[in-house]
XYZ file of C-alpha atoms in Angstrom:
535
model
C 146.828 121.616 95.353
C 143.071 122.170 95.403
C 141.311 122.181 98.777
C 137.655 121.594 99.649
C 135.618 124.129 101.653
C 132.943 122.314 103.640
C 129.877 123.474 105.538
C 131.001 124.018 109.154
C 128.866 123.225 112.197
C 127.994 126.695 113.478
C 125.848 125.677 116.446
C 125.294 122.584 118.563
C 121.900 121.940 116.934
C 122.907 122.675 113.339
C 122.358 119.878 110.831
C 122.643 121.874 107.636
C 123.241 125.436 106.516
C 121.614 127.540 103.799
C 123.747 129.824 101.626
C 122.084 133.208 102.190
C 124.553 135.159 100.072
C 127.805 134.555 98.207
C 130.324 137.367 98.765
C 132.808 135.831 96.311
C 132.378 134.248 92.891
C 134.186 131.627 90.830
C 137.521 132.977 89.620
C 138.071 135.313 92.585
C 141.399 135.138 94.410
C 140.753 134.641 98.125
C 142.909 134.484 101.237
C 142.646 132.882 104.635
C 140.402 135.058 106.790
C 138.254 136.346 103.910
C 134.483 136.197 104.429
C 133.239 134.300 101.387
C 129.546 133.795 102.129
C 126.692 134.314 104.552
C 125.144 131.113 105.903
C 121.706 130.867 107.463
C 121.397 128.380 110.311
C 118.209 127.613 112.229
C 117.401 131.232 113.117
C 120.316 133.448 112.147
C 122.561 134.431 109.267
C 126.287 134.090 110.026
C 129.491 134.860 108.137
C 131.496 131.972 106.628
C 135.227 132.497 106.912
C 137.719 130.988 104.454
C 140.894 129.233 105.635
C 142.555 128.457 102.293
C 144.612 130.699 99.974
C 144.040 130.433 96.226
C 141.488 130.921 93.477
C 137.839 130.008 93.940
C 137.528 127.255 91.303
C 134.103 125.860 92.021
C 130.910 126.858 93.826
C 128.574 123.909 94.250
C 125.620 125.577 95.924
C 123.393 128.408 94.832
C 122.037 131.100 97.111
C 119.055 129.763 99.045
C 120.053 126.115 98.851
C 120.871 123.925 101.831
C 124.033 121.926 102.475
C 124.442 119.313 105.233
C 127.171 119.888 107.800
C 130.512 118.782 106.278
C 129.052 118.903 102.742
C 131.156 120.448 99.967
C 130.220 124.027 99.134
C 133.293 125.245 97.244
C 136.805 124.339 96.064
C 139.898 126.557 96.202
C 143.081 125.914 94.236
C 145.220 126.986 91.285
C 143.558 128.226 88.059
C 143.131 125.343 85.579
C 143.667 122.674 88.218
C 141.668 119.430 87.860
C 139.565 119.030 91.012
C 137.122 116.374 89.771
C 138.551 113.742 92.125
C 137.584 115.894 95.115
C 133.924 115.844 94.067
C 133.724 112.105 93.372
C 131.747 110.415 96.130
C 131.756 113.511 98.354
C 128.722 114.451 100.474
C 127.784 117.529 98.490
C 124.667 119.625 98.262
C 121.356 118.258 96.950
C 121.183 117.324 93.297
C 119.256 120.443 92.431
C 122.071 122.608 93.788
C 124.022 122.648 90.532
C 122.604 123.027 87.049
C 124.127 120.828 84.367
C 125.365 123.853 82.454
C 127.253 125.188 85.499
C 128.792 122.018 86.959
C 132.403 121.013 86.124
C 132.666 118.668 83.175
C 134.228 115.904 85.260
C 131.331 115.645 87.705
C 128.135 117.185 86.319
C 125.167 117.372 88.643
C 121.680 118.055 87.306
C 118.074 117.844 88.379
C 116.867 114.432 87.254
C 114.013 114.693 84.733
C 111.038 112.434 84.923
C 111.345 111.484 81.283
C 115.049 111.229 80.354
C 114.237 110.802 76.677
C 113.597 114.559 76.384
C 116.756 116.623 75.867
C 116.104 119.648 78.065
C 119.552 121.074 77.363
C 118.387 122.138 73.900
C 115.653 124.361 75.344
C 116.897 127.958 75.758
C 115.206 128.385 79.124
C 115.909 127.525 82.771
C 113.617 126.716 85.695
C 114.011 128.804 88.844
C 113.134 126.655 91.862
C 112.185 127.361 95.456
C 115.430 127.231 97.478
C 115.658 125.785 100.984
C 116.267 128.895 103.076
C 116.368 127.254 106.513
C 116.880 123.770 107.862
C 113.229 123.515 108.957
C 111.763 124.926 105.752
C 109.365 122.684 103.840
C 107.813 125.324 101.636
C 108.114 129.032 100.979
C 105.346 131.557 100.459
C 105.762 134.219 97.785
C 105.299 137.364 99.870
C 105.912 139.737 96.975
C 106.991 139.540 93.342
C 109.498 142.245 92.369
C 109.463 141.153 88.706
C 106.720 140.020 86.358
C 106.231 138.010 83.183
C 107.978 139.739 80.280
C 110.646 141.456 82.394
C 114.287 140.994 81.419
C 116.341 139.781 84.408
C 120.014 139.190 85.061
C 121.958 137.020 87.450
C 122.004 138.763 90.822
C 118.640 140.505 90.441
C 116.275 140.206 93.401
C 113.121 138.775 91.861
C 110.877 138.144 94.858
C 110.470 138.163 98.620
C 109.881 134.715 100.121
C 108.391 134.073 103.543
C 109.923 131.144 105.439
C 109.111 129.887 108.942
C 111.372 132.513 110.531
C 111.692 135.508 108.244
C 110.892 137.110 104.905
C 113.972 136.859 102.696
C 114.989 138.120 99.277
C 115.126 135.585 96.432
C 118.056 136.150 94.101
C 117.999 135.158 90.446
C 120.899 133.286 88.807
C 119.676 133.084 85.209
C 119.906 135.737 82.463
C 116.927 136.169 80.158
C 113.255 137.072 79.998
C 110.707 135.838 82.533
C 108.471 133.497 80.516
C 106.385 131.983 83.288
C 105.528 132.597 86.925
C 104.126 129.547 88.673
C 102.909 130.982 91.965
C 101.054 134.122 92.872
C 101.703 136.335 95.876
C 100.475 134.576 99.002
C 100.776 131.075 97.543
C 103.122 128.429 98.918
C 105.659 126.461 96.887
C 107.404 123.350 98.168
C 111.185 123.364 98.368
C 112.654 122.680 94.892
C 109.299 123.361 93.234
C 109.324 125.510 90.084
C 108.407 129.117 90.765
C 109.561 130.731 87.536
C 111.056 130.022 84.091
C 113.606 132.345 82.474
C 114.801 132.113 78.876
C 114.618 133.481 75.362
C 111.317 135.136 74.354
C 109.023 132.789 72.419
C 110.605 129.624 73.814
C 108.329 126.595 74.285
C 109.010 125.843 77.953
C 106.269 123.215 78.394
C 108.822 120.344 78.504
C 110.467 121.961 81.556
C 107.152 121.884 83.405
C 106.258 118.380 82.230
C 109.655 116.943 83.101
C 110.057 118.741 86.426
C 111.310 116.450 89.157
C 109.495 118.470 91.834
C 105.932 119.758 91.386
C 105.231 123.447 91.719
C 102.479 124.911 93.880
C 99.033 125.297 92.240
C 99.597 127.690 89.365
C 97.706 129.170 86.435
C 98.248 127.922 82.920
C 101.640 129.055 81.585
C 101.731 131.953 79.171
C 104.480 132.102 76.565
C 106.111 135.458 75.842
C 106.494 136.645 72.268
C 109.668 138.525 71.375
C 107.820 141.686 70.407
C 104.986 141.705 72.922
C 105.496 140.515 76.498
C 102.354 139.005 77.992
C 101.385 139.168 81.645
C 99.441 136.461 83.470
C 96.103 137.703 84.703
C 95.213 136.352 88.165
C 91.925 134.531 88.514
C 89.445 136.155 90.837
C 89.064 132.996 92.935
C 92.817 132.752 93.419
C 93.385 136.437 94.047
C 90.824 136.617 96.806
C 93.011 134.784 99.277
C 96.154 136.780 98.623
C 97.350 138.762 101.668
C 99.339 141.072 99.432
C 96.293 143.033 98.367
C 95.357 141.227 95.111
C 91.805 140.444 96.202
C 88.382 139.829 94.756
C 85.744 142.400 95.506
C 82.296 141.528 96.814
C 81.051 140.948 93.254
C 83.946 138.692 92.279
C 85.920 141.283 90.290
C 89.639 141.932 90.659
C 90.742 144.773 92.910
C 93.480 146.857 91.294
C 96.027 148.431 93.627
C 99.561 149.777 93.339
C 102.336 147.791 95.075
C 102.868 150.641 97.548
C 99.156 150.756 98.319
C 99.118 146.992 98.926
C 102.085 147.169 101.279
C 100.603 150.109 103.183
C 97.193 148.422 103.424
C 98.787 145.270 104.785
C 100.757 147.305 107.332
C 97.607 149.132 108.482
C 95.495 145.931 108.371
C 93.077 147.513 105.872
C 91.088 145.243 103.583
C 91.294 146.563 100.025
C 87.598 145.704 99.613
C 86.847 148.694 101.820
C 88.522 151.209 99.500
C 87.359 153.086 96.410
C 90.302 153.590 94.042
C 90.908 157.034 92.569
C 93.664 156.014 90.133
C 93.422 155.014 86.472
C 90.644 152.473 85.938
C 89.718 152.572 89.633
C 93.194 151.548 90.759
C 93.781 151.972 94.517
C 96.694 154.292 95.249
C 98.784 155.066 98.313
C 96.727 158.186 99.043
C 93.519 156.121 98.983
C 94.902 153.944 101.775
C 96.228 156.918 103.755
C 92.893 158.757 103.489
C 90.748 155.745 104.379
C 88.210 156.354 107.164
C 87.135 153.190 109.036
C 83.408 153.833 108.685
C 83.502 155.031 105.076
C 81.810 153.151 102.265
C 79.380 151.253 104.510
C 82.177 149.394 106.317
C 82.272 149.137 110.097
C 85.611 147.936 111.428
C 86.371 144.673 109.622
C 82.778 144.208 108.493
C 80.973 145.150 105.307
C 77.418 146.318 105.913
C 74.660 144.070 104.589
C 76.954 141.461 103.064
C 78.294 138.068 104.059
C 82.056 138.115 103.597
C 85.273 136.600 104.882
C 88.997 136.753 104.295
C 91.313 133.724 104.266
C 94.794 134.559 105.558
C 97.414 131.889 104.791
C 99.459 130.701 107.770
C 102.979 132.109 107.880
C 105.904 129.701 108.142
C 106.613 130.964 111.668
C 102.995 130.315 112.661
C 103.176 126.765 111.279
C 106.349 126.066 113.260
C 104.831 127.481 116.463
C 101.730 125.335 115.954
C 103.773 122.175 115.412
C 106.120 122.639 118.366
C 103.496 123.740 120.872
C 101.194 120.896 119.818
C 104.009 118.444 120.453
C 104.551 119.945 123.915
C 100.856 120.161 124.801
C 100.073 116.573 123.897
C 103.263 114.966 125.235
C 103.708 116.645 128.627
C 101.153 115.958 131.409
C 100.686 119.560 132.528
C 99.129 120.982 135.670
C 98.711 124.593 136.758
C 99.348 126.501 140.007
C 98.100 130.075 140.503
C 99.128 132.466 143.257
C 98.246 136.088 144.028
C 101.119 138.490 144.714
C 100.695 141.732 146.648
C 102.627 144.280 144.596
C 102.350 147.325 146.900
C 105.985 147.207 148.054
C 107.211 146.248 144.568
C 105.547 149.342 143.103
C 107.245 151.563 145.658
C 110.602 149.849 145.151
C 110.356 150.333 141.372
C 109.842 154.085 141.798
C 112.910 154.289 144.057
C 115.087 152.211 141.703
C 114.155 154.307 138.689
C 115.326 157.425 140.521
C 118.899 156.124 140.838
C 119.518 153.449 138.195
C 120.736 154.287 134.652
C 117.945 152.235 133.029
C 114.206 152.232 133.638
C 113.159 149.107 135.543
C 109.894 147.444 134.504
C 107.789 145.077 136.564
C 108.781 142.311 134.132
C 112.449 142.978 134.976
C 111.610 142.528 138.651
C 109.776 139.274 137.912
C 112.717 137.898 135.915
C 115.159 138.773 138.718
C 112.901 137.161 141.341
C 112.374 134.056 139.164
C 116.121 133.650 138.654
C 116.811 133.767 142.399
C 113.912 131.383 143.108
C 115.232 128.847 140.589
C 118.553 128.737 142.449
C 116.648 127.640 145.560
C 114.419 125.201 143.634
C 116.634 123.569 140.950
C 114.056 120.854 140.165
C 111.942 123.564 138.522
C 115.016 124.514 136.453
C 115.185 121.082 134.814
C 114.750 119.375 131.436
C 112.776 116.230 130.672
C 115.176 114.069 128.584
C 112.985 110.929 128.128
C 115.452 108.535 129.808
C 116.651 111.028 132.441
C 115.997 114.376 134.102
C 118.665 117.031 133.606
C 118.888 119.424 136.560
C 120.472 122.623 135.248
C 122.910 124.330 137.607
C 122.802 127.583 135.668
C 119.807 129.873 135.119
C 119.001 131.061 131.586
C 115.613 132.819 131.510
C 113.670 132.736 128.241
C 111.610 135.888 127.710
C 108.604 135.378 125.426
C 108.349 138.275 122.944
C 105.394 138.766 120.604
C 106.404 139.655 117.036
C 104.260 140.325 113.987
C 104.047 136.701 112.829
C 104.204 134.842 116.141
C 106.432 134.425 119.163
C 110.187 134.404 119.780
C 111.981 133.574 123.030
C 115.306 135.390 123.469
C 117.345 134.318 126.494
C 118.849 136.271 129.389
C 121.826 134.093 130.253
C 123.041 133.575 133.842
C 120.179 135.760 135.038
C 120.703 134.784 138.697
C 124.175 136.341 138.593
C 123.124 139.671 137.062
C 121.891 142.862 138.671
C 118.385 144.044 137.960
C 119.833 146.919 135.909
C 121.762 144.447 133.742
C 118.642 142.318 133.305
C 116.608 145.383 132.315
C 119.154 146.576 129.745
C 119.542 143.100 128.254
C 115.776 142.522 128.123
C 115.270 145.769 126.187
C 118.078 144.931 123.762
C 116.847 141.383 123.128
C 113.255 142.547 122.747
C 114.319 145.011 120.062
C 116.370 142.380 118.242
C 113.433 139.948 118.303
C 111.018 142.475 116.801
C 113.554 143.360 114.082
C 114.451 139.687 113.431
C 118.086 140.299 114.319
C 118.549 137.556 116.924
C 121.665 135.386 116.703
C 121.935 131.756 117.943
C 123.459 132.821 121.278
C 120.395 135.037 121.820
C 117.808 132.234 121.784
C 119.573 128.987 122.675
C 119.767 127.252 126.036
C 116.856 128.677 128.057
C 116.162 126.637 131.200
C 112.914 128.415 132.206
C 110.546 130.792 130.382
C 108.544 133.821 131.549
C 105.525 134.936 129.509
C 103.983 138.281 130.456
C 100.656 139.553 129.093
C 100.033 142.036 131.888
C 100.691 144.997 129.600
C 97.639 143.927 127.549
C 95.332 144.071 130.570
C 95.193 140.289 131.056
C 94.577 139.371 134.707
C 95.391 135.666 134.488
C 96.247 133.051 131.845
C 98.120 129.777 131.338
C 101.100 129.154 129.058
C 102.257 126.030 127.208
C 105.640 124.672 128.293
C 108.570 125.384 125.988
C 110.013 121.859 125.625
C 112.343 120.441 126.996
C 111.832 122.820 129.939
C 109.754 121.601 132.863
C 107.887 124.803 133.708
C 106.777 128.167 132.325
C 105.461 131.156 134.274
C 102.484 133.197 133.025
C 102.407 136.746 134.434
C 99.184 138.737 134.563
C 98.694 142.465 134.992
C 98.712 144.419 138.265
C 95.159 145.204 139.310
C 94.017 147.590 142.002
C 91.480 145.910 144.233
C 90.041 145.949 147.740
C 91.734 143.999 150.551
C 90.590 143.227 154.065
C 92.775 143.318 157.180
C 91.547 143.150 160.764
C 88.037 143.793 159.516
C 89.064 146.952 157.670
C 88.899 147.504 153.897
C 91.856 149.031 152.100
C 93.076 149.553 148.541
C 95.833 147.226 147.358
C 97.482 146.016 144.146
C 97.412 142.338 143.161
C 99.228 140.424 140.404
C 98.435 136.807 139.542
C 101.107 134.311 138.532
C 100.323 130.903 136.998
C 102.997 128.211 136.850
C 102.535 125.482 134.245
C 104.398 122.322 135.333
C 105.364 119.091 133.586
C 104.231 116.464 136.105
C 106.914 114.061 134.865
C 109.516 116.318 136.495
C 107.800 118.705 138.919
C 105.289 117.609 141.542
C 102.621 119.869 143.011
C 104.500 120.494 146.246
C 107.700 121.360 144.348
C 105.896 123.877 142.141
C 104.064 125.377 145.128
C 107.326 125.817 147.064
C 108.860 127.626 144.088
C 105.878 130.000 143.852
C 106.036 130.681 147.581
C 109.699 131.717 147.331
C 108.866 133.871 144.297
C 106.034 135.497 146.240
C 108.396 136.370 149.111
C 110.831 138.087 146.743
C 108.174 140.114 144.925
C 106.201 141.115 148.002
C 109.355 142.283 149.762
C 111.830 143.236 146.969
C 114.613 144.197 149.397
C 115.190 140.428 149.834
C 116.400 140.252 146.214
C 119.320 142.538 146.994
C 120.647 141.171 150.305
């Protein structure tokens, strides 16, 4: 008897999952315990385990598409078995998840056309749409095209790299044919389910697919049909190319800058504007060696400026940057914040760090010492370790320290769990591991969920003092400045000393001034006399 495979709830905050990759296909024989797919939740990709023995009869969701928790994603049973009754009325994936030509005959699902009088099934071409690659994704940005108009593609080919709010992911093709149309250039955004490409037989009139599309594509150039004998590429307009972060830019006179894909990638990595380079390749094309040999002051350019000319560069916001902006704006304008700053004498801490690094298996940083001291201070001041829950205040009786980590496109906050119960060596090792995972976008849900307090440290950048925005629903966040050598006065005598400034941002709905000040005082005692952290 056929059995339904549904989208499981893989975390306490999960509402839907996105199929990142199918590891099995229709017709495969699978057993309980087999990994059949990879599912992307809010911030991680996790393996989906099968619990039914049989043949995979039906896959209802394509790679990149989202399914609500408990929605049908596949059916397992006996070959030839009628499973149409299992699909009837079931909470399956969105309508666009299954093309009419691929759905079972008993329960076809197709994208609804605007004008049903046009028979799109007679057109030998298919629209490739922007999949929903995360539960918070509204649109995707084409980071890089790996194929172009006129190329022959097959199901399973990687056709593009798409930037979401959390990561840049590969976009897999599921249609065989020739690319007839590309509807978005590199750097342009496309809404979820918007048309990004059309694949079909060369010479096909695909205009009806665009006219009848149920979801509009991002701004795109006029479509170019492809003749069977002579594939035609779409030439980017200068005005559109200028804003592309991939390296397809307009020069100062409005012409198109030609550059190889490798040169574009290298220029982006090195933060080099292609306007500054003189190409040595065919037709003035910029090559990899041109980027590698670029001298900052060559060609009249000074730093990011072009001598004697007014110029600018528009850089589209990444999906991660948009999410950071939305969430921090919500926190900033909903929580009545106030700030408390205290100076910490770090002379003894500096000496203690030298001694610890002589005997411990890992190198202790000042940030490790701050996290340890914060964790112990939160145990003594649980009100600071609380959540604002609108109708109540939740006082957490465990300490999970969020550690703000800067990554290329924004900020991630991995969590050191039960930090108050761990040694400083354990905290140091875990902080290094989580920091590496964050920079490589390898964090899993357990790595970022559940923080009760956050530490943000900019001291390594030479910042003396700053304020941070609270990471909701937490009540406080600590901003850590750098250690600065300065002059102190004691008994009328001047002496050299080392000072570090800490600023605590507090949500006044939960933490009062006296409560925040008491927490900082305890923290000061730990850092100014580190031996107290170990007795």
